Amino acid sequence: MKNSVTVHAPAKINLALRVGSPRPDGFHPLNTVFCSLDLYDVIDVEQADELSLELVGCDLEVDEHNLALRAARALQTRTGTNHGARITITKTIPVAGGMAGGSANAAGVLVGLNELWDLGLTTSELAELGSELGSDVPFCLMGGLAIGTSRGENLVPIRPGFFQSWVLIVNDEGMSTPAVFKKYDELRPEPHEPASIEEIVAALQGSSIDGLAGLLVNDLAEPAFHLRPDIRRTFERAHGSGIATVLSGSGPTIAILCTSDQEADVLAEGLRNDGMRVLRAVGPAVGTHIVRSN
Ligand code: ATP
């Protein structure tokens, strides 16, 4: 067994997010393209008698609903281990930002504790356990670029043709994913399947980033904008910069794809001068991985 393990757990954005009407089990079928970013939370796990969690860098109250603690408990139940751990998560991924921060943390805890407690679960066993915690957890484990179907947990990796340079406009006031889906159902009550993502998948495997122009799409943007007119205004201001602008997941983060790192740096500087909170990121990045173990 190890004394302590450190894991990097990256955020994701959806380059395409097509949504269908809810299934009998209440979940919305999706056709999505996930892309992980080199923007990550750092997860430290250390041996301890009991399980505990501390979040650094955000004001989220820790309780038993926290996905990181639920992941640790799920791993204990699945393996029957009676080990504890002190978990510390240093947050960089915006909370409730549409970038799968909670799912990334669950993935990171699964990977970290599997190593710390020497459990020997395979990545697919961790993904199966993770999918019960949240639909985005399997992708957070895998990383890179992938097509997601069903609830987003059925994954097929895509070989990326190029790197993407992103400017992310983040907002301190997060959004509730269930509220955005509820508004989606109100706006589109008729039964329907999620639209195809074939065109963007082909473009992502092409040789030029310019091929993505006009193809980034998010069916949750309109319902999110209904709930948050301020995000619509920010989106409209950002639209036209870079190659394409897209709302990330259920918002409120707005992602602008740029032709180069240099273009992204200049754009980020301009938006900061306009008073916006801006992050830079590159995708696709590797998935959840151990950076230190001893
Ligand atoms: P998604 O893109 O998967 O919809 P998100 O990025 O919009 O997720 P999260 O950052 O995962 O949102 O947070 C959504 C809610 O999940 C938060 O409001 C918070 O109450 C809860 N949550 C539980 N565990 C965590 C965690 N470890 N980090 C952040 N949020 C968490």
Coordinates of C-alpha atoms and ligand atoms in Angstrom, one line a residue:
M1 CA 0.0 0.0 0.0
K2 CA 1.1 3.6 -0.6
N3 CA 1.2 6.5 1.9
S4 CA 0.0 9.1 -0.5
V5 CA -1.0 9.6 -4.1
T6 CA -1.6 12.7 -6.2
V7 CA -3.9 12.7 -9.2
H8 CA -4.7 15.3 -11.9
A9 CA -8.4 15.2 -12.9
P10 CA -9.1 17.3 -16.1
A11 CA -12.2 19.2 -17.0
K12 CA -14.2 18.5 -20.2
I13 CA -16.1 20.6 -22.7
N14 CA -18.6 19.3 -25.2
L15 CA -17.8 20.3 -28.8
A16 CA -21.2 19.0 -29.8
L17 CA -24.1 18.3 -27.5
R18 CA -27.3 17.0 -29.1
V19 CA -30.1 16.1 -26.8
G20 CA -33.2 13.9 -27.3
S21 CA -36.5 13.8 -25.4
P22 CA -36.3 12.0 -22.0
R23 CA -36.4 8.2 -22.0
P24 CA -38.7 6.2 -19.7
D25 CA -36.0 6.2 -17.0
G26 CA -35.9 10.0 -17.1
F27 CA -32.5 10.4 -18.7
H28 CA -32.0 12.3 -21.9
P29 CA -30.4 10.4 -24.7
L30 CA -27.3 12.3 -26.0
N31 CA -25.1 12.4 -29.0
T32 CA -22.1 14.3 -27.8
V33 CA -18.4 14.9 -28.5
F34 CA -16.3 15.2 -25.3
C35 CA -12.9 16.9 -25.2
S36 CA -10.8 17.0 -22.1
L37 CA -8.7 20.1 -21.4
D38 CA -5.4 20.7 -19.7
L39 CA -7.4 22.5 -16.9
Y40 CA -7.5 20.2 -13.9
D41 CA -8.2 19.8 -10.2
V42 CA -5.4 18.3 -8.1
I43 CA -6.5 15.4 -5.8
D44 CA -4.3 14.3 -3.0
V45 CA -5.2 11.1 -1.0
E46 CA -3.3 10.0 2.1
Q47 CA -3.8 7.0 4.4
A48 CA -6.1 7.7 7.4
D49 CA -8.4 5.7 9.6
E50 CA -11.6 7.5 8.4
L51 CA -12.7 9.1 5.2
S52 CA -12.5 12.9 5.1
L53 CA -12.6 15.5 2.4
E54 CA -11.3 19.1 2.2
L55 CA -11.9 21.4 -0.8
V56 CA -9.3 24.1 -1.4
G57 CA -9.9 27.1 -3.7
C58 CA -13.8 27.1 -3.7
D59 CA -16.5 27.9 -1.2
L60 CA -18.5 24.7 -1.7
E61 CA -19.6 23.2 1.6
V62 CA -18.5 19.6 2.0
D63 CA -21.3 17.1 2.8
E64 CA -22.0 13.5 2.1
H65 CA -23.5 14.4 -1.3
N66 CA -20.1 15.5 -2.6
L67 CA -19.3 13.4 -5.6
A68 CA -15.7 12.9 -4.3
L69 CA -16.9 11.3 -1.0
R70 CA -19.6 9.3 -2.8
A71 CA -16.9 7.9 -5.1
A72 CA -14.8 6.9 -2.1
R73 CA -17.7 5.2 -0.4
A74 CA -18.7 3.4 -3.6
L75 CA -15.2 2.0 -3.9
Q76 CA -15.3 0.9 -0.2
T77 CA -18.6 -0.9 -0.8
R78 CA -17.6 -2.4 -4.1
T79 CA -14.3 -3.9 -2.7
G80 CA -15.2 -4.4 0.9
T81 CA -12.1 -2.5 2.1
N82 CA -12.2 -0.9 5.5
H83 CA -9.3 1.6 4.8
G84 CA -9.9 5.3 5.2
A85 CA -8.3 8.3 3.5
R86 CA -7.7 12.0 3.9
I87 CA -8.8 13.5 0.5
T88 CA -7.8 17.0 -0.4
I89 CA -9.0 18.6 -3.7
T90 CA -7.5 21.8 -5.0
K91 CA -10.1 23.2 -7.3
T92 CA -9.3 25.0 -10.6
I93 CA -12.3 23.7 -12.6
P94 CA -15.2 26.2 -12.1
V95 CA -17.9 24.8 -9.8
A96 CA -21.2 24.2 -11.5
G97 CA -19.6 25.6 -14.7
G98 CA -20.7 22.9 -17.2
M99 CA -17.2 21.5 -17.2
A100 CA -17.8 18.3 -15.2
G101 CA -16.0 19.5 -12.1
G102 CA -17.8 17.1 -9.8
S103 CA -17.5 14.1 -12.2
A104 CA -13.7 14.9 -12.6
N105 CA -13.4 14.8 -8.8
A106 CA -15.2 11.4 -8.6
A107 CA -12.9 10.0 -11.4
G108 CA -9.8 11.4 -9.6
V109 CA -10.8 9.9 -6.3
L110 CA -11.5 6.5 -7.9
V111 CA -8.1 6.5 -9.5
G112 CA -6.3 7.8 -6.4
L113 CA -7.8 5.4 -3.9
N114 CA -7.5 2.4 -6.2
E115 CA -3.8 3.1 -6.1
L116 CA -3.5 4.2 -2.4
W117 CA -5.4 1.1 -1.2
D118 CA -3.8 -1.2 -3.8
L119 CA -7.2 -2.5 -5.0
G120 CA -6.1 -3.4 -8.5
L121 CA -9.4 -2.5 -10.2
T122 CA -9.1 -2.0 -14.0
T123 CA -10.0 1.2 -15.7
S124 CA -13.1 -0.3 -17.1
E125 CA -14.1 -1.5 -13.7
L126 CA -13.6 2.0 -12.3
A127 CA -15.6 3.4 -15.3
E128 CA -18.5 1.0 -14.5
L129 CA -18.5 2.1 -10.9
G130 CA -18.1 5.7 -11.9
S131 CA -21.1 5.7 -14.3
E132 CA -23.4 5.0 -11.4
L133 CA -22.1 8.2 -9.8
G134 CA -22.5 10.4 -12.8
S135 CA -22.8 10.0 -16.6
D136 CA -19.6 12.1 -17.3
V137 CA -17.3 10.1 -14.9
P138 CA -16.3 7.4 -17.5
F139 CA -15.2 10.1 -20.0
C140 CA -13.3 12.0 -17.2
L141 CA -11.4 8.7 -16.5
M142 CA -10.6 8.2 -20.2
G143 CA -9.9 11.7 -21.4
G144 CA -8.8 12.8 -24.9
L145 CA -11.5 13.2 -27.5
A146 CA -14.5 10.8 -27.7
I147 CA -18.0 10.3 -29.0
G148 CA -20.5 9.8 -26.1
T149 CA -24.0 8.2 -26.6
S150 CA -26.8 7.0 -24.3
R151 CA -26.4 9.2 -21.2
G152 CA -22.8 10.0 -22.3
E153 CA -21.3 6.9 -20.7
N154 CA -21.0 4.9 -23.9
L155 CA -17.7 6.1 -25.3
V156 CA -15.9 5.7 -28.6
P157 CA -12.5 7.5 -28.8
I158 CA -11.7 9.7 -31.8
R159 CA -8.2 10.2 -33.1
P160 CA -7.7 14.0 -33.0
G161 CA -6.4 15.6 -36.2
F162 CA -5.0 18.7 -34.3
F163 CA -4.8 20.5 -31.0
Q164 CA -7.4 23.1 -30.0
S165 CA -6.7 26.4 -28.3
W166 CA -9.5 27.6 -26.1
V167 CA -10.5 30.8 -24.3
L168 CA -13.0 30.1 -21.5
I169 CA -15.3 32.8 -20.1
V170 CA -16.3 31.6 -16.6
N171 CA -19.0 33.0 -14.4
D172 CA -19.0 33.0 -10.6
E173 CA -22.7 32.1 -10.5
G174 CA -23.0 28.4 -11.5
M175 CA -26.0 26.7 -13.2
S176 CA -28.0 23.7 -12.2
T177 CA -27.8 21.0 -14.9
P178 CA -31.2 19.5 -14.0
A179 CA -32.8 23.0 -14.3
V180 CA -31.3 23.4 -17.8
F181 CA -32.6 20.0 -18.9
K182 CA -36.1 20.8 -17.5
K183 CA -36.2 24.1 -19.5
Y184 CA -35.0 22.1 -22.6
D185 CA -38.1 19.8 -22.2
E186 CA -40.4 22.8 -21.8
L187 CA -39.0 24.4 -25.0
R188 CA -39.1 21.1 -27.0
P189 CA -41.9 19.0 -25.6
E190 CA -42.4 16.7 -28.6
P191 CA -40.7 13.3 -28.7
H192 CA -37.4 13.4 -30.7
E193 CA -34.1 11.7 -31.1
P194 CA -30.8 13.5 -30.5
A195 CA -29.5 15.0 -33.8
S196 CA -26.5 13.5 -35.6
I197 CA -22.9 14.5 -34.9
E198 CA -21.3 12.8 -37.9
E199 CA -20.2 16.0 -39.6
I200 CA -18.2 17.4 -36.6
V201 CA -16.7 14.0 -35.9
A202 CA -15.3 13.9 -39.5
A203 CA -14.0 17.4 -39.2
L204 CA -12.2 16.6 -35.9
Q205 CA -10.3 13.9 -37.7
G206 CA -9.4 16.2 -40.6
S207 CA -6.2 18.2 -40.9
S208 CA -7.4 21.8 -40.3
I209 CA -8.9 23.4 -37.3
D210 CA -10.8 25.8 -39.6
G211 CA -12.9 22.8 -40.7
L212 CA -14.7 23.1 -37.3
A213 CA -16.2 26.5 -38.2
G214 CA -20.0 26.4 -37.9
L215 CA -20.0 22.8 -36.5
L216 CA -19.8 23.4 -32.7
V217 CA -23.3 23.0 -31.4
N218 CA -25.0 22.7 -28.0
D219 CA -28.8 22.0 -27.7
L220 CA -28.7 23.2 -24.0
A221 CA -27.6 26.7 -25.0
E222 CA -31.1 28.0 -25.7
P223 CA -32.6 26.7 -22.4
A224 CA -29.6 27.9 -20.5
F225 CA -29.9 31.4 -22.1
H226 CA -33.6 31.4 -21.1
L227 CA -32.7 30.9 -17.5
R228 CA -29.7 33.3 -17.6
P229 CA -30.2 36.2 -20.0
D230 CA -26.8 37.6 -18.8
I231 CA -25.1 34.5 -20.3
R232 CA -26.9 35.1 -23.6
R233 CA -25.6 38.6 -23.6
T234 CA -22.0 37.5 -22.9
F235 CA -22.3 34.8 -25.6
E236 CA -23.5 37.3 -28.2
R237 CA -20.6 39.6 -27.3
A238 CA -18.1 36.8 -27.7
H239 CA -19.7 35.4 -30.9
G240 CA -17.6 36.2 -33.9
S241 CA -14.3 36.0 -32.1
G242 CA -12.1 33.0 -32.9
I243 CA -13.3 30.1 -35.1
A244 CA -16.4 29.3 -33.1
T245 CA -18.1 29.9 -29.8
V246 CA -20.0 27.3 -27.8
L247 CA -21.7 27.0 -24.4
S248 CA -19.9 24.3 -22.4
G249 CA -22.3 21.5 -21.1
S250 CA -25.2 23.1 -19.3
G251 CA -23.3 26.4 -18.9
P252 CA -22.5 29.0 -17.8
T253 CA -18.9 28.6 -19.1
I254 CA -18.6 29.9 -22.7
A255 CA -15.8 28.4 -24.8
I256 CA -14.2 30.2 -27.7
L257 CA -12.1 28.1 -30.1
C258 CA -9.1 30.0 -31.6
T259 CA -6.8 29.3 -34.6
S260 CA -3.7 29.5 -32.5
D261 CA -2.3 29.9 -28.9
Q262 CA -1.2 33.4 -29.9
E263 CA -4.7 34.4 -31.1
A264 CA -6.2 32.9 -27.9
D265 CA -3.8 34.9 -25.7
V266 CA -4.7 38.2 -27.4
L267 CA -8.4 37.5 -27.1
A268 CA -8.1 36.4 -23.5
E269 CA -6.3 39.7 -22.7
G270 CA -9.0 41.8 -24.4
L271 CA -11.8 40.0 -22.6
R272 CA -10.0 40.4 -19.2
N273 CA -9.7 44.1 -19.9
D274 CA -13.5 44.2 -20.5
G275 CA -13.9 42.8 -17.0
M276 CA -14.6 39.2 -17.8
R277 CA -13.1 36.2 -15.8
V278 CA -11.2 34.2 -18.4
L279 CA -9.2 31.0 -18.4
R280 CA -7.0 29.5 -21.2
A281 CA -6.9 25.8 -22.0
V282 CA -5.7 23.4 -24.7
G283 CA -7.5 20.2 -25.7
P284 CA -7.6 17.3 -26.1
A285 CA -5.6 16.5 -22.9
V286 CA -5.0 13.2 -21.2
G287 CA -7.6 11.9 -18.8
T288 CA -7.4 11.4 -15.1
H289 CA -3.9 10.2 -14.2
I290 CA -1.6 9.7 -11.3
V291 CA 1.3 12.2 -11.1
R292 CA 2.9 11.0 -7.8
S293 CA 2.6 7.8 -5.7
N294 CA 4.7 6.9 -2.7
Ligands
ATP1 P1 -21.6 18.9 -15.6 O1 -20.9 19.6 -16.6 O2 -21.2 17.4 -15.3 O3 -23.1 19.1 -15.6 P2 -20.9 21.0 -13.8 O4 -19.4 21.2 -14.2 O5 -21.9 21.9 -14.4 O6 -21.2 19.5 -14.2 P3 -20.1 20.5 -11.2 O7 -18.9 21.4 -11.0 O8 -19.9 19.1 -11.3 O9 -21.0 21.1 -12.3 O10 -21.0 20.8 -9.9 C1 -22.4 20.6 -10.0 C2 -22.9 20.5 -8.6 O11 -22.4 19.3 -8.1 C3 -22.4 21.6 -7.7 O12 -23.3 22.6 -7.6 C4 -22.2 20.9 -6.4 O13 -23.2 21.1 -5.5 C5 -22.2 19.4 -6.7 N1 -20.9 18.8 -6.4 C6 -20.7 17.6 -5.8 N2 -19.4 17.3 -5.6 C7 -18.7 18.2 -6.2 C8 -17.3 18.5 -6.3 N3 -16.4 17.6 -5.9 N4 -16.9 19.6 -7.0 C9 -17.8 20.4 -7.5 N5 -19.1 20.3 -7.4 C10 -19.6 19.2 -6.7

